[in-house]
Amino acid sequence: MPQSTQSTPTIAVRFAQFELRPAQRLLLVGGEPVDIGSRAFDLLLAFIERPGELLRKAELMERVWPRVVVEENNLQVQVSTLRRVLGSRAIVTIPGHGYRFTLPLSADDGSSAGAGATVAPPSAVAPGGLALLGGRRSVVLLKLGFANAVTPSTPIADEDWHEFLGAFEGCAKEVLARHGGLLTECDMLGVTALFGLPAAGENDLTQAVEAGLEMITGVRARRWAGLPPGLALRGGLAHASVIAAPGAAPGTWRLSGSLSVTALALCDAAQAHELLVSQETRRQIVPYFDTAPHAPVEHSVLPHALEAHGVLGRSGIVTRIEAARWRGFTPLVGRAEELRVLTMAFNDMLAGKGRAISLVAEAGVGKSRLVAEFGRRLPPEQARVLHARCQPQLQMSAYAPFVDLLRTLLQLKNPAPEWLEADLSQSLQAIDPALKGWTPVVRKLLSAGPMASDAADGLNADVSRRQLSEAVVALISAAARIEPLVLVLDDWHWSDQASDDVLKMLVAMGAHLRVLLIVTARPQAQLAWPTSAHCEQLLLRPLAPAQSADMVRGIFGAQSIATSIASAIHERTEGNPFFIEEICRALLDQGTLTLSDGLLHSKRTIEGIALPHSIEALIRALLDQLPEAAQDLAKLASVLGRDFSRDDLEALSVHAGASGELLARLVDAALIEPTQLVPGPRYRFRHALVQF
């Protein structure tokens, strides 16, 4: 890899609420130094020198530990340190590659631009003055206001406010960091937070609702010290597709549209301990949350009354596939061959020949839906089915999916440490007396919950990382001798390194266990699947035009559908089942499509339909995993059209010398695909929806 030509900045650099002074080796918050240690400081300098770029693990380790051989987990320890201080979204993990710093930077160099002037990346404007396309993205704004729930007429003393806000701001930052939010304001008027900036997550909307509910209920339950008597929180939450740009002040953003006034109006209309959302937001968060109707909200900042709903709490539904089951599955089409392969693997496993199947496909193509249909067809008396899921916010938590799986396997309703001390050994011996010796290791794993990756390597000498992995496999193996197991590991592209080690060990032994292992992942995970006879990889492809039409008919319960409607939906979605379902729901909600006498009609054209929030959030999260230079190149390529040549792109791009590597990153991320090499390389966006 070419070495960076950038040097360590000597001027003060600002990002979010932080100020970095490289010459003095100081990191400041509110003018006060933050001690992160020398290694973490060196790592932060490396990120600051190349913001937005992918920094590979090897180059980071050489930078922080020059000419010293160290284990990779030491790098993970320092990354975890920075995330705890800067927030979980400040540094994004690029699975299998390295890390990327996401916070926007400002420089204080005393120049005519003034202190805190936004630093524009060199790629912001292409040669000839061609500005790159702006960043429209889904953003969630959470507004929480303080209310006096007991004696509204009694003011709270300024001294009490000062003491409380100092403590509460730290609590708010901690809650928001866990849910991927960015605190932008905390004062006597309340709290304002953004989700989806500076980097988007696929679940920003639900994470924002959870963060709001956690803070509201935390104040109500008096979980934080220093709360003034009678103080309560109330809130409003709004989401929209906006154009976002860094503000003049560090850590602030300028947003287009009415997002902030909508959240403010909802917050002002809420009662103490209440979180309000609009009807549009409610459509997106149900069935993940329970809601109740609220009186229409009228406010001076709103042009008309706003239909509102109160959020009562989590419903128990977590994943998209659970939500699809709640709504009622649409008919599964185009997956007969894959179901046949899974059924054959299941029969092999029942005969004593363990199997391991990986399902690889882009987001939304139907990996989880296929597994759900396969599970529905299994006779429940023939095998026990266990599910575990990797989550993006737990990528740095060792063994996260297997901790959940073992708790289910052991039927741990109360994983409290005192329960584990008393009953874990008995539970393990009930499966197999030979497991008694593994009790201390399993207790260590389960009592800690999903532990930080560095913690997995910093355990007591008598409990090594390999012992933890072996304990998981030993327990699964023993359970499979009692009854056949179907283990489903979902979303492996978000797995942690320790869980990868367990998976490799489990797959290696798989042929000798009564276990059918099914792992789902996206292509960018680059899952290294063994070529052993008991292993197989299935690549799920998008639906063909006729299959897309079948799915649309099934969604609407139509007997027939006009060719123009089927073609328009297929072209818009490229046969991605999740996109098809979400766009059909949007068309139905908008009244664009209607069903009459079994025939699906269109009242107006559907080619230009706006993307539903669920699709836009998914695509934006995929894009934000890329280095800024790759995102800029993709934006510029979109100007050239769905298909473009490398020569045409390089004629416009300031990244001409690095375009080959950046295009390869876009290919690896399944955003574009190569279509030609001779006489010159050409590419095509895999989905029209991805074009900016």
CSV table of N, CA and C in Angstrom, one decimal, residues 10-22 24-34 36 41 44 48 86 105-109 115 250:
chain,number,residue,atom,x,y,z
A,10,THR,N,0.4,20.0,13.3
A,10,THR,CA,0.9,20.7,14.4
A,10,THR,C,0.0,21.7,15.1
A,11,ILE,N,-1.1,22.0,14.3
A,11,ILE,CA,-2.1,22.9,14.8
A,11,ILE,C,-3.2,22.1,15.6
A,12,ALA,N,-4.0,22.9,16.4
A,12,ALA,CA,-5.0,22.2,17.1
A,12,ALA,C,-6.1,21.7,16.2
A,13,VAL,N,-6.6,20.5,16.4
A,13,VAL,CA,-7.6,19.9,15.6
A,13,VAL,C,-8.9,19.6,16.5
A,14,ARG,N,-10.0,20.0,16.0
A,14,ARG,CA,-11.3,19.8,16.7
A,14,ARG,C,-12.2,18.8,16.0
A,15,PHE,N,-12.8,18.0,16.8
A,15,PHE,CA,-13.9,17.1,16.3
A,15,PHE,C,-14.8,16.8,17.4
A,16,ALA,N,-16.2,16.8,17.1
A,16,ALA,CA,-17.2,16.7,18.1
A,16,ALA,C,-16.9,17.7,19.2
A,17,GLN,N,-16.9,17.3,20.5
A,17,GLN,CA,-16.6,18.2,21.6
A,17,GLN,C,-15.2,18.2,22.0
A,18,PHE,N,-14.3,17.6,21.2
A,18,PHE,CA,-12.9,17.3,21.6
A,18,PHE,C,-12.0,18.3,20.8
A,19,GLU,N,-10.8,18.6,21.5
A,19,GLU,CA,-9.7,19.3,20.9
A,19,GLU,C,-8.5,18.6,21.0
A,20,LEU,N,-7.7,18.3,19.9
A,20,LEU,CA,-6.5,17.6,20.0
A,20,LEU,C,-5.3,18.6,19.7
A,21,ARG,N,-4.4,18.6,20.6
A,21,ARG,CA,-3.2,19.4,20.4
A,21,ARG,C,-2.0,18.5,20.3
A,22,PRO,N,-1.6,18.2,19.1
A,22,PRO,CA,-0.5,17.2,18.8
A,22,PRO,C,0.8,17.6,19.4
A,24,GLN,N,1.6,19.3,22.0
A,24,GLN,CA,1.6,19.1,23.5
A,24,GLN,C,1.1,17.7,23.9
A,25,ARG,N,0.7,16.9,22.9
A,25,ARG,CA,0.2,15.5,23.1
A,25,ARG,C,-0.9,15.6,24.2
A,26,LEU,N,-1.9,16.5,23.8
A,26,LEU,CA,-3.1,16.6,24.7
A,26,LEU,C,-4.4,16.4,24.0
A,27,LEU,N,-5.3,15.7,24.6
A,27,LEU,CA,-6.7,15.6,24.2
A,27,LEU,C,-7.5,16.3,25.2
A,28,LEU,N,-8.3,17.3,24.8
A,28,LEU,CA,-9.1,18.1,25.7
A,28,LEU,C,-10.6,18.0,25.4
A,29,VAL,N,-11.3,18.0,26.5
A,29,VAL,CA,-12.8,18.1,26.5
A,29,VAL,C,-13.2,19.3,27.4
A,30,GLY,N,-13.8,20.3,26.8
A,30,GLY,CA,-14.2,21.5,27.6
A,30,GLY,C,-13.0,22.1,28.2
A,31,GLY,N,-11.8,22.1,27.6
A,31,GLY,CA,-10.6,22.7,28.1
A,31,GLY,C,-9.8,21.8,29.1
A,32,GLU,N,-10.4,20.7,29.5
A,32,GLU,CA,-9.8,19.8,30.5
A,32,GLU,C,-9.2,18.6,29.8
A,33,PRO,N,-7.9,18.2,30.2
A,33,PRO,CA,-7.3,17.1,29.5
A,33,PRO,C,-7.9,15.8,29.8
A,34,VAL,N,-7.9,14.9,28.9
A,34,VAL,CA,-8.4,13.5,29.0
A,34,VAL,C,-7.2,12.5,28.9
A,36,ILE,N,-5.8,9.3,27.9
A,36,ILE,CA,-6.1,8.0,27.2
A,36,ILE,C,-4.9,7.1,27.0
A,41,PHE,N,-3.1,7.6,22.2
A,41,PHE,CA,-2.8,8.9,21.6
A,41,PHE,C,-2.2,8.7,20.2
A,44,LEU,N,-4.7,7.7,17.8
A,44,LEU,CA,-5.6,8.8,17.4
A,44,LEU,C,-4.9,9.7,16.4
A,48,ILE,N,-6.3,10.9,12.8
A,48,ILE,CA,-6.5,12.3,12.5
A,48,ILE,C,-5.7,12.7,11.2
A,86,LEU,N,-14.4,8.7,22.8
A,86,LEU,CA,-14.9,9.5,21.7
A,86,LEU,C,-16.3,9.1,21.2
A,105,LEU,N,-13.5,16.9,11.0
A,105,LEU,CA,-12.5,17.7,11.6
A,105,LEU,C,-12.6,19.2,11.3
A,106,SER,N,-12.2,20.0,12.3
A,106,SER,CA,-12.0,21.4,12.1
A,106,SER,C,-10.6,21.8,12.6
A,107,ALA,N,-10.0,22.8,12.0
A,107,ALA,CA,-8.6,23.2,12.4
A,107,ALA,C,-8.7,24.6,13.0
A,108,ASP,N,-7.8,24.8,14.0
A,108,ASP,CA,-7.7,26.1,14.6
A,108,ASP,C,-6.2,26.5,14.4
A,109,ASP,N,-6.0,27.2,13.2
A,109,ASP,CA,-4.7,27.6,12.8
A,109,ASP,C,-4.4,29.1,12.8
A,115,ALA,N,-10.9,30.5,13.6
A,115,ALA,CA,-10.8,29.3,14.4
A,115,ALA,C,-12.0,28.5,14.2
A,250,PRO,N,-17.7,23.0,16.3
A,250,PRO,CA,-17.3,21.6,16.3
A,250,PRO,C,-18.4,20.7,16.8
